[in-house]
């Protein structure tokens, strides 16, 4: 499934420091709609490029969709 980033927002704390990055994705293929909202709270946000944010967010989505192993 191919998804594309539709929005990227920075979340700031009271000291105007970047606290998180919120990324939204959407895909519509053959009548199937998929949308996801990812909030990244770890990383050096001031130095991350848009493609690095995209990669980190997609890795998070993949981990959500991957079946959990039995413990």
GROMACS .gro file of N, CA, C and O in nm:
model
  284
    1UNK      N    1   0.084  -0.116   0.000
    1UNK     CA    2   0.000   0.000   0.000
    1UNK      C    3   0.090   0.124   0.000
    1UNK      O    4   0.184   0.134   0.076
    2UNK      N    5   0.058   0.215  -0.087
    2UNK     CA    6   0.132   0.342  -0.090
    2UNK      C    7   0.048   0.447  -0.020
    2UNK      O    8  -0.069   0.464  -0.049
    3UNK      N    9   0.111   0.512   0.075
    3UNK     CA   10   0.045   0.622   0.144
    3UNK      C   11   0.129   0.747   0.125
    3UNK      O   12   0.249   0.739   0.103
    4UNK      N   13   0.064   0.861   0.134
    4UNK     CA   14   0.140   0.984   0.119
    4UNK      C   15   0.108   1.077   0.235
    4UNK      O   16  -0.003   1.081   0.288
    5UNK      N   17   0.211   1.152   0.272
    5UNK     CA   18   0.196   1.249   0.379
    5UNK      C   19   0.109   1.363   0.329
    5UNK      O   20   0.133   1.419   0.223
    6UNK      N   21   0.006   1.395   0.406
    6UNK     CA   22  -0.082   1.506   0.367
    6UNK      C   23  -0.060   1.629   0.453
    6UNK      O   24  -0.097   1.739   0.413
    7UNK      N   25  -0.001   1.609   0.570
    7UNK     CA   26   0.018   1.722   0.660
    7UNK      C   27   0.128   1.691   0.760
    7UNK      O   28   0.144   1.577   0.804
    8UNK      N   29   0.205   1.793   0.797
    8UNK     CA   30   0.309   1.779   0.900
    8UNK      C   31   0.306   1.905   0.985
    8UNK      O   32   0.317   2.015   0.933
    9UNK      N   33   0.288   1.886   1.116
    9UNK     CA   34   0.278   1.999   1.209
    9UNK      C   35   0.375   1.981   1.324
    9UNK      O   36   0.393   1.869   1.373
   10UNK      N   37   0.431   2.089   1.369
   10UNK     CA   38   0.518   2.088   1.486
   10UNK      C   39   0.434   2.124   1.608
   10UNK      O   40   0.348   2.211   1.604
   11UNK      N   41   0.461   2.054   1.720
   11UNK     CA   42   0.394   2.082   1.846
   11UNK      C   43   0.498   2.143   1.940
   11UNK      O   44   0.604   2.084   1.963
   12UNK      N   45   0.468   2.262   1.991
   12UNK     CA   46   0.563   2.333   2.077
   12UNK      C   47   0.515   2.334   2.221
   12UNK      O   48   0.395   2.335   2.248
   13UNK      N   49   0.612   2.336   2.314
   13UNK     CA   50   0.579   2.347   2.455
   13UNK      C   51   0.575   2.495   2.494
   13UNK      O   52   0.589   2.583   2.409
   14UNK      N   53   0.559   2.523   2.623
   14UNK     CA   54   0.547   2.662   2.668
   14UNK      C   55   0.674   2.743   2.648
   14UNK      O   56   0.670   2.865   2.642
   15UNK      N   57   0.789   2.675   2.638
   15UNK     CA   58   0.916   2.744   2.615
   15UNK      C   59   0.948   2.759   2.466
   15UNK      O   60   1.059   2.790   2.428
   16UNK      N   61   0.850   2.733   2.380
   16UNK     CA   62   0.865   2.738   2.234
   16UNK      C   63   0.968   2.640   2.181
   16UNK      O   64   1.029   2.663   2.076
   17UNK      N   65   0.987   2.529   2.251
   17UNK     CA   66   1.073   2.421   2.202
   17UNK      C   67   0.986   2.316   2.136
   17UNK      O   68   0.873   2.293   2.178
   18UNK      N   69   1.039   2.254   2.032
   18UNK     CA   70   0.962   2.150   1.963
   18UNK      C   71   0.948   2.029   2.054
   18UNK      O   72   1.045   1.970   2.097
   19UNK      N   73   0.823   1.994   2.082
   19UNK     CA   74   0.792   1.884   2.172
   19UNK      C   75   0.759   1.756   2.094
   19UNK      O   76   0.785   1.646   2.139
   20UNK      N   77   0.703   1.773   1.976
   20UNK     CA   78   0.662   1.659   1.894
   20UNK      C   79   0.636   1.706   1.752
   20UNK      O   80   0.626   1.825   1.726
   21UNK      N   81   0.627   1.609   1.662
   21UNK     CA   82   0.586   1.636   1.525
   21UNK      C   83   0.468   1.546   1.495
   21UNK      O   84   0.473   1.425   1.516
   22UNK      N   85   0.360   1.607   1.448
   22UNK     CA   86   0.240   1.533   1.412
   22UNK      C   87   0.236   1.519   1.260
   22UNK      O   88   0.249   1.618   1.188
   23UNK      N   89   0.220   1.397   1.213
   23UNK     CA   90   0.219   1.370   1.070
   23UNK      C   91   0.089   1.298   1.035
   23UNK      O   92   0.048   1.206   1.104
   24UNK      N   93   0.025   1.341   0.926
   24UNK     CA   94  -0.098   1.276   0.882
   24UNK      C   95  -0.077   1.219   0.742
   24UNK      O   96  -0.010   1.281   0.659
   25UNK      N   97  -0.133   1.100   0.722
   25UNK     CA   98  -0.121   1.030   0.595
   25UNK      C   99  -0.259   0.993   0.544
   25UNK      O  100  -0.352   0.974   0.621
   26UNK      N  101  -0.266   0.977   0.412
   26UNK     CA  102  -0.391   0.932   0.351
   26UNK      C  103  -0.360   0.856   0.223
   26UNK      O  104  -0.265   0.888   0.152
   27UNK      N  105  -0.441   0.756   0.198
   27UNK     CA  106  -0.432   0.679   0.075
   27UNK      C  107  -0.573   0.638   0.034
   27UNK      O  108  -0.656   0.603   0.118
   28UNK      N  109  -0.599   0.645  -0.094
   28UNK     CA  110  -0.728   0.602  -0.147
   28UNK      C  111  -0.701   0.524  -0.274
   28UNK      O  112  -0.658   0.580  -0.374
   29UNK      N  113  -0.721   0.392  -0.267
   29UNK     CA  114  -0.694   0.306  -0.381
   29UNK      C  115  -0.810   0.208  -0.398
   29UNK      O  116  -0.850   0.140  -0.303
   30UNK      N  117  -0.864   0.201  -0.517
   30UNK     CA  118  -0.970   0.105  -0.550
   30UNK      C  119  -1.085   0.106  -0.449
   30UNK      O  120  -1.132   0.002  -0.406
   31UNK      N  121  -1.126   0.222  -0.406
   31UNK     CA  122  -1.238   0.232  -0.313
   31UNK      C  123  -1.201   0.213  -0.168
   31UNK      O  124  -1.287   0.221  -0.081
   32UNK      N  125  -1.075   0.182  -0.139
   32UNK     CA  126  -1.032   0.164  -0.001
   32UNK      C  127  -0.965   0.291   0.049
   32UNK      O  128  -0.874   0.343  -0.014
   33UNK      N  129  -1.010   0.339   0.163
   33UNK     CA  130  -0.956   0.461   0.220
   33UNK      C  131  -0.874   0.424   0.344
   33UNK      O  132  -0.918   0.347   0.428
   34UNK      N  133  -0.754   0.478   0.353
   34UNK     CA  134  -0.668   0.457   0.469
   34UNK      C  135  -0.617   0.592   0.514
   34UNK      O  136  -0.569   0.672   0.434
   35UNK      N  137  -0.630   0.621   0.642
   35UNK     CA  138  -0.572   0.744   0.695
   35UNK      C  139  -0.512   0.713   0.831
   35UNK      O  140  -0.559   0.626   0.904
   36UNK      N  141  -0.405   0.784   0.864
   36UNK     CA  142  -0.336   0.763   0.991
   36UNK      C  143  -0.279   0.894   1.039
   36UNK      O  144  -0.240   0.980   0.960
   37UNK      N  145  -0.274   0.909   1.169
   37UNK     CA  146  -0.214   1.024   1.233
   37UNK      C  147  -0.106   0.972   1.327
   37UNK      O  148  -0.133   0.891   1.414
   38UNK      N  149   0.015   1.017   1.308
   38UNK     CA  150   0.129   0.971   1.387
   38UNK      C  151   0.187   1.091   1.461
   38UNK      O  152   0.206   1.197   1.402
   39UNK      N  153   0.216   1.072   1.588
   39UNK     CA  154   0.281   1.176   1.667
   39UNK      C  155   0.417   1.123   1.709
   39UNK      O  156   0.427   1.026   1.783
   40UNK      N  157   0.521   1.186   1.658
   40UNK     CA  158   0.658   1.149   1.694
   40UNK      C  159   0.699   1.234   1.814
   40UNK      O  160   0.692   1.357   1.809
   41UNK      N  161   0.743   1.167   1.921
   41UNK     CA  162   0.782   1.239   2.042
   41UNK      C  163   0.929   1.221   2.075
   41UNK      O  164   0.977   1.277   2.173
   42UNK      N  165   1.000   1.143   1.995
   42UNK     CA  166   1.142   1.120   2.019
   42UNK      C  167   1.221   1.157   1.895
   42UNK      O  168   1.181   1.126   1.784
   43UNK      N  169   1.333   1.222   1.916
   43UNK     CA  170   1.419   1.260   1.805
   43UNK      C  171   1.467   1.403   1.818
   43UNK      O  172   1.415   1.480   1.900
   44UNK      N  173   1.565   1.438   1.738
   44UNK     CA  174   1.616   1.573   1.735
   44UNK      C  175   1.539   1.649   1.628
   44UNK      O  176   1.582   1.658   1.513
   45UNK      N  177   1.424   1.702   1.664
   45UNK     CA  178   1.331   1.759   1.568
   45UNK      C  179   1.388   1.878   1.492
   45UNK      O  180   1.352   1.903   1.379
   46UNK      N  181   1.477   1.953   1.556
   46UNK     CA  182   1.533   2.072   1.491
   46UNK      C  183   1.625   2.036   1.375
   46UNK      O  184   1.649   2.118   1.287
   47UNK      N  185   1.675   1.913   1.371
   47UNK     CA  186   1.768   1.873   1.266
   47UNK      C  187   1.708   1.772   1.168
   47UNK      O  188   1.772   1.736   1.071
   48UNK      N  189   1.585   1.726   1.194
   48UNK     CA  190   1.523   1.626   1.106
   48UNK      C  191   1.468   1.692   0.981
   48UNK      O  192   1.401   1.795   0.988
   49UNK      N  193   1.496   1.632   0.867
   49UNK     CA  194   1.439   1.679   0.741
   49UNK      C  195   1.298   1.619   0.726
   49UNK      O  196   1.261   1.526   0.797
   50UNK      N  197   1.224   1.672   0.632
   50UNK     CA  198   1.089   1.620   0.607
   50UNK      C  199   1.094   1.471   0.569
   50UNK      O  200   1.009   1.393   0.613
   51UNK      N  201   1.192   1.431   0.491
   51UNK     CA  202   1.200   1.289   0.451
   51UNK      C  203   1.237   1.201   0.571
   51UNK      O  204   1.192   1.087   0.580
   52UNK      N  205   1.316   1.251   0.665
   52UNK     CA  206   1.348   1.174   0.786
   52UNK      C  207   1.225   1.159   0.874
   52UNK      O  208   1.202   1.052   0.931
   53UNK      N  209   1.146   1.265   0.885
   53UNK     CA  210   1.021   1.258   0.961
   53UNK      C  211   0.927   1.158   0.895
   53UNK      O  212   0.866   1.074   0.961
   54UNK      N  213   0.916   1.164   0.762
   54UNK     CA  214   0.831   1.073   0.686
   54UNK      C  215   0.872   0.928   0.712
   54UNK      O  216   0.789   0.842   0.739
   55UNK      N  217   1.001   0.901   0.706
   55UNK     CA  218   1.051   0.764   0.727
   55UNK      C  219   1.020   0.715   0.868
   55UNK      O  220   0.973   0.604   0.887
   56UNK      N  221   1.045   0.798   0.970
   56UNK     CA  222   1.020   0.759   1.109
   56UNK      C  223   0.871   0.733   1.133
   56UNK      O  224   0.834   0.637   1.200
   57UNK      N  225   0.786   0.817   1.076
   57UNK     CA  226   0.641   0.800   1.093
   57UNK      C  227   0.592   0.673   1.023
   57UNK      O  228   0.510   0.598   1.077
   58UNK      N  229   0.642   0.647   0.902
   58UNK     CA  230   0.601   0.525   0.830
   58UNK      C  231   0.647   0.400   0.903
   58UNK      O  232   0.576   0.299   0.906
   59UNK      N  233   0.765   0.403   0.965
   59UNK     CA  234   0.812   0.289   1.044
   59UNK      C  235   0.718   0.263   1.161
   59UNK      O  236   0.690   0.149   1.195
   60UNK      N  237   0.667   0.369   1.220
   60UNK     CA  238   0.573   0.355   1.331
   60UNK      C  239   0.442   0.293   1.282
   60UNK      O  240   0.386   0.204   1.346
   61UNK      N  241   0.393   0.337   1.166
   61UNK     CA  242   0.270   0.280   1.110
   61UNK      C  243   0.289   0.131   1.080
   61UNK      O  244   0.203   0.048   1.110
   62UNK      N  245   0.403   0.096   1.021
   62UNK     CA  246   0.431  -0.044   0.990
   62UNK      C  247   0.430  -0.129   1.117
   62UNK      O  248   0.376  -0.239   1.119
   63UNK      N  249   0.487  -0.075   1.225
   63UNK     CA  250   0.489  -0.152   1.350
   63UNK      C  251   0.348  -0.173   1.404
   63UNK      O  252   0.319  -0.275   1.466
   64UNK      N  253   0.258  -0.078   1.381
   64UNK     CA  254   0.119  -0.095   1.423
   64UNK      C  255   0.047  -0.202   1.343
   64UNK      O  256  -0.038  -0.274   1.395
   65UNK      N  257   0.079  -0.212   1.215
   65UNK     CA  258   0.010  -0.305   1.126
   65UNK      C  259   0.066  -0.447   1.129
   65UNK      O  260   0.000  -0.540   1.087
   66UNK      N  261   0.188  -0.460   1.179
   66UNK     CA  262   0.253  -0.590   1.186
   66UNK      C  263   0.185  -0.674   1.294
   66UNK      O  264   0.161  -0.626   1.405
   67UNK      N  265   0.154  -0.801   1.264
   67UNK     CA  266   0.092  -0.887   1.365
   67UNK      C  267   0.185  -0.902   1.486
   67UNK      O  268   0.305  -0.915   1.472
   68UNK      N  269   0.125  -0.900   1.605
   68UNK     CA  270   0.202  -0.917   1.727
   68UNK      C  271   0.234  -1.065   1.746
   68UNK      O  272   0.152  -1.151   1.718
   69UNK      N  273   0.358  -1.091   1.792
   69UNK     CA  274   0.398  -1.229   1.816
   69UNK      C  275   0.339  -1.276   1.948
   69UNK      O  276   0.322  -1.199   2.041
   70UNK      N  277   0.310  -1.405   1.956
   70UNK     CA  278   0.260  -1.464   2.080
   70UNK      C  279   0.370  -1.462   2.184
   70UNK      O  280   0.486  -1.491   2.155
   71UNK      N  281   0.332  -1.431   2.307
   71UNK     CA  282   0.433  -1.428   2.414
   71UNK      C  283   0.431  -1.553   2.494
   71UNK      O  284   0.341  -1.623   2.507
   0.00000   0.00000   0.00000
